[in-house]
Amino acid sequence: MYFPGQSESFKQLLAELRGQRVAVLGHLRPDGDCIGSQVALTRVLLSQGIEAVAVNRDEAPRVMQSFIADTPWMRAKDFSPQGHVTINVDCADPIRVGMLLEEMFPQTLANIDHHVSNPNYAQYNFVEPQTAATAEVLAGLFFDHGLPVDPVTAQALYVGISTDTGQFRFPTTTGQVFELCSRLCACGASPGGVARELFEREPLAKLKLLRRFLGSLRLVYGERICIGTLREKDFEETGAAHEDAEGFVDYARDLEGVDIGIFVQEFENQVKGSLRAKTRAYRLDRLARQFGGGGHAPAAGFNQHRPLHEVCALLLKAAEEHLKKMDAEPGA
Ligand SMILES: [Mn+2]
């Protein structure tokens, strides 16, 4: 068994869901793990005769849409919640589903996630902070319980795991990750097909935006922190969408000698910060929390209502302090 500690509770949840209508909710600006998990859980519930639909505030990014296939999928603005119970996937906090869905569903029946900051806010909680992805938790639970994983489900779970591990590069990539992916391939997941959809359909506007982002990179604090920024006008002038900047922060983090990579961008009248480290030791979830955000130890983020230059100044100061503290706390 992959998750023996969750087994009883998962069985109880499935029993409780019989005869119910289930909305499987994901977080704002859904990523591969969120979408993959929603697709997979919705399909598996349907296979058990449980009425289920995936619901999001935001649209799925262009490169993710094919993975949804024929899964029931709705935008929150078109959804009427009456008679539904909810399961949140990949949401560290119930507010991650967005205000509209949070108001529709003040109670969360189940919470399936892998964020270390998740406070177990639902009636049933399946939170595994040691796993690489929510999709890994779901894949394990499905195999543990002999639930049917059809090719679309397998592909969706593979998308979730491969994107949240940075294509199997992050320290969260364990033997269990490969074992589960191997089983997903046996159920019809295609790594080559996923890679083609995700990485070989790049719009030119994205490369133009990347050129600007790379031009903005600055190294500070003994070249241990690298920060890059994009303003709303960078998106407008290149014709790129915000989803095209997904993953740019890795260019900052991936530099030799850099411990913390930072990407700060103007987004929907706010300023969005993304923080990445090469190991869990830097506890970026704590740094993000100082700015009202959260996330994982090696990957965290936040939103702020201040101008971009102010956020950058405050953040660099806090990041330096944070690094000093982490250096002084061996093994923290
Ligand atoms: Mn995730």
Coordinates of C-alpha atoms and ligand atoms in Angstrom, one line a residue:
M1 CA 0.0 0.0 0.0
Y2 CA 1.2 3.5 -0.8
F3 CA -0.8 5.3 1.9
P4 CA -1.9 2.7 4.5
G5 CA -2.6 5.5 7.1
Q6 CA -5.3 7.0 4.8
S7 CA -6.9 3.8 3.8
E8 CA -9.8 3.5 6.3
S9 CA -10.7 7.2 6.0
F10 CA -10.6 7.0 2.2
K11 CA -13.0 4.0 2.2
Q12 CA -15.3 5.9 4.6
L13 CA -15.2 9.0 2.3
L14 CA -16.2 6.8 -0.8
A15 CA -19.0 5.3 1.2
E16 CA -20.2 8.7 2.3
L17 CA -20.1 10.0 -1.3
R18 CA -22.5 7.4 -2.6
G19 CA -25.7 9.0 -3.8
Q20 CA -24.2 12.5 -3.4
R21 CA -23.4 15.1 -6.1
V22 CA -19.7 16.1 -5.8
A23 CA -18.0 19.2 -7.0
V24 CA -14.2 18.7 -7.2
L25 CA -12.7 22.1 -6.7
G26 CA -9.2 23.3 -7.7
H27 CA -7.3 26.5 -6.9
L28 CA -7.0 29.8 -8.7
R29 CA -5.0 29.9 -11.9
P30 CA -4.9 26.0 -11.9
D31 CA -1.6 24.3 -12.8
G32 CA -0.9 20.8 -14.0
D33 CA -1.2 19.2 -10.6
C34 CA -4.5 20.9 -9.9
I35 CA -6.0 20.1 -13.2
G36 CA -4.6 16.6 -13.4
S37 CA -6.0 15.9 -9.9
Q38 CA -9.4 17.3 -10.7
V39 CA -9.7 15.3 -13.9
A40 CA -8.6 12.1 -12.2
L41 CA -10.7 12.3 -9.1
T42 CA -13.8 13.4 -11.1
R43 CA -13.4 10.4 -13.5
V44 CA -12.8 7.9 -10.7
L45 CA -15.9 9.1 -8.8
L46 CA -18.0 8.8 -12.0
S47 CA -16.7 5.3 -12.5
Q48 CA -18.1 4.5 -9.0
G49 CA -21.6 5.8 -10.0
I50 CA -21.0 9.0 -8.0
E51 CA -22.2 12.2 -9.8
A52 CA -19.1 14.5 -10.0
V53 CA -18.0 17.6 -11.8
A54 CA -14.7 19.6 -11.7
V55 CA -15.2 23.3 -11.0
N56 CA -12.7 26.2 -11.2
R57 CA -12.8 29.9 -11.0
D58 CA -10.3 30.3 -13.7
E59 CA -9.9 28.6 -17.1
A60 CA -7.3 25.9 -17.6
P61 CA -4.2 27.1 -19.4
R62 CA -4.1 26.5 -23.1
V63 CA -1.5 23.7 -23.0
M64 CA -3.5 21.8 -20.3
Q65 CA -6.9 21.8 -22.1
S66 CA -6.4 18.6 -24.1
F67 CA -5.8 16.6 -20.8
I68 CA -9.3 17.4 -19.6
A69 CA -10.8 15.4 -22.5
D70 CA -14.5 14.5 -21.9
T71 CA -14.3 15.1 -18.1
P72 CA -17.2 17.2 -16.8
W73 CA -15.6 20.5 -16.3
M74 CA -17.2 23.9 -15.4
R75 CA -16.3 27.5 -14.6
A76 CA -17.5 28.7 -11.2
K77 CA -19.5 31.5 -12.7
D78 CA -21.6 29.0 -14.7
F79 CA -22.1 26.6 -11.8
S80 CA -25.1 26.2 -9.5
P81 CA -23.9 24.7 -6.3
Q82 CA -27.3 23.4 -4.9
G83 CA -27.0 19.9 -3.5
H84 CA -23.3 19.5 -4.0
V85 CA -20.7 18.5 -1.5
T86 CA -17.1 19.5 -2.2
I87 CA -13.7 18.0 -2.4
N88 CA -10.8 20.4 -2.7
V89 CA -7.6 19.1 -4.5
D90 CA -4.2 20.8 -4.3
C91 CA -5.5 23.6 -2.1
A92 CA -3.4 24.4 0.9
D93 CA -6.1 26.6 2.3
P94 CA -9.9 26.8 1.5
I95 CA -9.5 30.4 0.2
R96 CA -7.3 29.0 -2.7
V97 CA -10.5 28.1 -4.6
G98 CA -11.3 31.8 -4.9
M99 CA -14.0 34.0 -3.3
L100 CA -16.8 32.9 -5.5
L101 CA -16.5 29.2 -4.8
E102 CA -15.6 29.8 -1.2
E103 CA -18.9 31.6 -0.7
M104 CA -20.8 28.9 -2.5
F105 CA -19.3 26.2 -0.3
P106 CA -18.4 27.4 3.2
Q107 CA -17.8 23.7 4.2
T108 CA -15.3 21.4 2.6
L109 CA -16.1 17.7 2.9
A110 CA -12.7 16.5 1.8
N111 CA -9.3 18.0 1.3
I112 CA -6.6 16.1 -0.8
D113 CA -3.3 17.9 -0.9
H114 CA 0.5 17.8 -0.4
H115 CA 1.3 21.3 0.9
V116 CA 3.1 21.4 4.2
S117 CA 1.1 24.5 5.3
N118 CA -2.3 22.7 4.9
P119 CA -4.1 22.9 8.2
N120 CA -6.5 19.9 7.6
Y121 CA -9.5 22.2 7.2
A122 CA -12.0 19.7 5.9
Q123 CA -14.0 16.9 7.5
Y124 CA -11.8 14.3 5.7
N125 CA -8.2 15.3 5.1
F126 CA -5.7 13.4 2.9
V127 CA -2.7 15.7 3.3
E128 CA 0.7 14.1 2.5
P129 CA 3.4 16.8 2.7
Q130 CA 6.2 14.3 1.8
T131 CA 4.7 13.6 -1.6
A132 CA 5.6 15.4 -4.8
A133 CA 2.1 16.2 -6.0
T134 CA -1.6 15.9 -5.1
A135 CA -1.7 13.6 -8.2
E136 CA 0.8 11.3 -6.4
V137 CA -1.6 11.1 -3.4
L138 CA -4.5 10.3 -5.7
A139 CA -2.6 7.8 -7.8
G140 CA -1.6 6.0 -4.6
L141 CA -5.1 6.0 -3.1
F142 CA -6.6 4.8 -6.4
F143 CA -4.1 1.9 -6.7
D144 CA -4.4 1.1 -3.0
H145 CA -8.2 0.7 -3.4
G146 CA -8.2 -1.0 -6.8
L147 CA -10.1 1.8 -8.4
P148 CA -10.2 1.9 -12.2
V149 CA -7.6 4.2 -13.8
D150 CA -8.6 4.8 -17.4
P151 CA -6.1 6.2 -19.9
V152 CA -7.4 9.8 -19.5
T153 CA -7.1 9.5 -15.7
A154 CA -3.6 8.0 -16.0
Q155 CA -2.5 10.7 -18.3
A156 CA -3.9 13.4 -16.1
L157 CA -2.2 12.0 -13.0
Y158 CA 1.1 11.8 -14.9
V159 CA 0.7 15.4 -16.0
G160 CA 0.2 16.4 -12.3
I161 CA 3.2 14.5 -11.1
S162 CA 5.6 15.4 -13.9
T163 CA 4.8 19.2 -13.7
D164 CA 4.9 19.4 -9.9
T165 CA 8.3 17.6 -9.9
G166 CA 9.7 19.9 -12.5
Q167 CA 9.9 16.9 -14.9
F168 CA 11.3 14.6 -12.2
R169 CA 14.0 17.0 -11.1
F170 CA 12.9 18.4 -7.7
P171 CA 14.0 16.7 -4.4
T172 CA 10.5 15.5 -4.0
T173 CA 11.1 13.0 -6.8
T174 CA 11.3 9.6 -5.0
G175 CA 11.3 6.0 -6.0
Q176 CA 7.6 5.9 -5.2
V177 CA 7.1 8.7 -7.8
F178 CA 8.7 6.6 -10.5
E179 CA 6.8 3.5 -9.4
L180 CA 3.5 5.2 -9.5
C181 CA 4.3 6.7 -12.9
S182 CA 5.3 3.3 -14.2
R183 CA 1.9 2.0 -13.2
L184 CA 0.3 5.1 -14.8
C185 CA 2.1 4.3 -18.0
A186 CA 0.7 0.7 -17.8
C187 CA -2.8 2.3 -17.5
G188 CA -2.2 4.4 -20.7
A189 CA -0.2 7.5 -19.7
S190 CA 2.2 8.6 -22.4
P191 CA 5.2 10.6 -21.2
G192 CA 6.2 11.5 -24.8
G193 CA 2.7 12.7 -25.6
V194 CA 2.5 14.8 -22.4
A195 CA 5.9 16.4 -23.2
R196 CA 4.8 17.3 -26.7
E197 CA 1.7 19.0 -25.5
L198 CA 3.5 20.9 -22.6
F199 CA 6.8 21.8 -24.2
E200 CA 6.7 21.6 -27.9
R201 CA 3.9 24.0 -28.7
E202 CA 5.6 27.2 -27.5
P203 CA 4.1 30.5 -28.7
L204 CA 6.6 33.0 -30.1
A205 CA 5.1 35.6 -27.7
K206 CA 6.3 33.5 -24.8
L207 CA 9.9 33.6 -26.0
K208 CA 9.7 37.4 -26.4
L209 CA 8.5 37.6 -22.8
L210 CA 11.2 35.2 -21.6
R211 CA 13.8 37.5 -23.3
R212 CA 12.5 40.4 -21.2
F213 CA 12.4 38.3 -18.0
L214 CA 16.0 37.2 -18.6
G215 CA 17.0 40.8 -19.2
S216 CA 15.6 41.8 -15.8
L217 CA 17.5 39.2 -13.7
R218 CA 19.7 40.7 -11.0
L219 CA 21.9 38.9 -8.5
V220 CA 22.1 40.1 -4.9
Y221 CA 23.4 39.0 -1.5
G222 CA 26.7 37.6 -2.6
E223 CA 24.9 36.3 -5.8
R224 CA 22.9 33.9 -3.6
I225 CA 19.6 35.5 -4.5
C226 CA 18.4 36.1 -8.1
I227 CA 15.4 38.2 -8.8
G228 CA 13.6 38.8 -12.1
T229 CA 10.5 41.0 -12.7
L230 CA 7.8 41.5 -15.3
R231 CA 5.4 44.4 -15.6
E232 CA 1.9 44.4 -17.1
K233 CA 3.4 46.3 -20.1
D234 CA 5.8 43.4 -20.8
F235 CA 2.8 41.1 -21.3
E236 CA 0.9 43.7 -23.4
E237 CA 3.9 44.6 -25.6
T238 CA 4.9 41.0 -26.3
G239 CA 1.3 39.7 -26.6
A240 CA 2.0 37.0 -24.1
A241 CA -0.4 35.7 -21.5
H242 CA 0.3 35.4 -17.8
E243 CA 0.3 31.6 -18.1
D244 CA 3.3 31.9 -20.5
A245 CA 5.4 33.1 -17.6
E246 CA 4.8 29.9 -15.7
G247 CA 8.2 28.4 -14.8
F248 CA 10.2 31.5 -15.5
V249 CA 11.2 31.6 -11.9
D250 CA 13.3 28.5 -12.4
Y251 CA 15.7 30.4 -14.6
A252 CA 16.5 32.6 -11.5
R253 CA 16.8 29.6 -9.2
D254 CA 18.8 27.4 -11.6
L255 CA 21.8 29.6 -11.7
E256 CA 25.0 28.2 -10.2
G257 CA 25.5 29.5 -6.6
V258 CA 21.9 30.8 -6.3
D259 CA 20.0 29.6 -3.2
I260 CA 16.8 31.5 -3.7
G261 CA 15.2 32.4 -7.1
I262 CA 12.5 35.1 -7.1
F263 CA 10.0 36.2 -9.8
V264 CA 7.9 39.2 -9.1
Q265 CA 5.2 40.2 -11.6
E266 CA 2.3 42.6 -11.9
F267 CA -0.9 40.6 -12.2
E268 CA -4.6 41.5 -12.1
N269 CA -3.9 44.8 -10.2
Q270 CA -1.8 43.0 -7.7
V271 CA 1.8 42.0 -7.5
K272 CA 2.5 38.3 -7.4
G273 CA 5.7 36.8 -6.0
S274 CA 7.1 33.4 -6.7
L275 CA 10.0 32.0 -4.6
R276 CA 12.0 28.9 -5.4
A277 CA 14.9 27.1 -3.7
K278 CA 17.0 24.1 -4.7
T279 CA 16.3 22.3 -1.4
R280 CA 13.7 22.2 1.3
A281 CA 16.2 23.6 3.8
Y282 CA 15.4 27.2 3.0
R283 CA 11.8 27.0 4.1
L284 CA 10.4 29.5 1.6
D285 CA 6.9 28.8 2.9
R286 CA 7.9 30.8 6.0
L287 CA 9.4 33.6 3.9
A288 CA 6.2 33.7 1.8
R289 CA 4.1 33.8 4.9
Q290 CA 5.7 37.1 5.9
F291 CA 4.0 38.5 2.7
G292 CA 0.6 36.9 3.3
G293 CA 1.3 33.8 1.2
G294 CA 2.4 30.2 1.7
G295 CA 3.3 27.0 -0.1
H296 CA 6.0 24.4 0.1
A297 CA 9.5 24.6 1.7
P298 CA 11.2 24.8 -1.7
A299 CA 8.4 26.6 -3.7
A300 CA 6.1 29.2 -2.3
G301 CA 4.3 32.4 -3.4
F302 CA 2.2 35.4 -2.3
N303 CA 0.1 38.3 -3.6
Q304 CA 0.5 41.9 -2.5
H305 CA -1.3 45.1 -3.2
R306 CA 1.8 47.4 -3.2
P307 CA 3.6 48.7 -6.2
L308 CA 6.1 46.3 -7.8
H309 CA 9.3 48.2 -6.8
E310 CA 8.2 48.3 -3.2
V311 CA 7.4 44.6 -3.1
C312 CA 10.9 43.9 -4.6
A313 CA 12.7 46.1 -2.0
L314 CA 10.8 44.6 0.9
L315 CA 11.2 41.1 -0.4
L316 CA 14.9 41.3 -1.0
K317 CA 15.5 42.7 2.5
A318 CA 13.3 39.9 4.0
A319 CA 15.0 37.2 1.8
E320 CA 18.5 38.3 3.0
E321 CA 17.4 38.2 6.6
H322 CA 15.7 34.8 6.0
L323 CA 18.9 33.4 4.4
K324 CA 21.0 34.6 7.3
K325 CA 18.6 32.9 9.7
M326 CA 18.5 29.7 7.8
D327 CA 22.3 29.6 7.6
A328 CA 22.5 29.9 11.3
E329 CA 20.0 27.1 11.8
P330 CA 21.7 24.0 10.5
G331 CA 19.4 21.3 9.3
A332 CA 16.4 23.6 9.7
Ligands
MN1 MN 0.6 20.5 -6.3

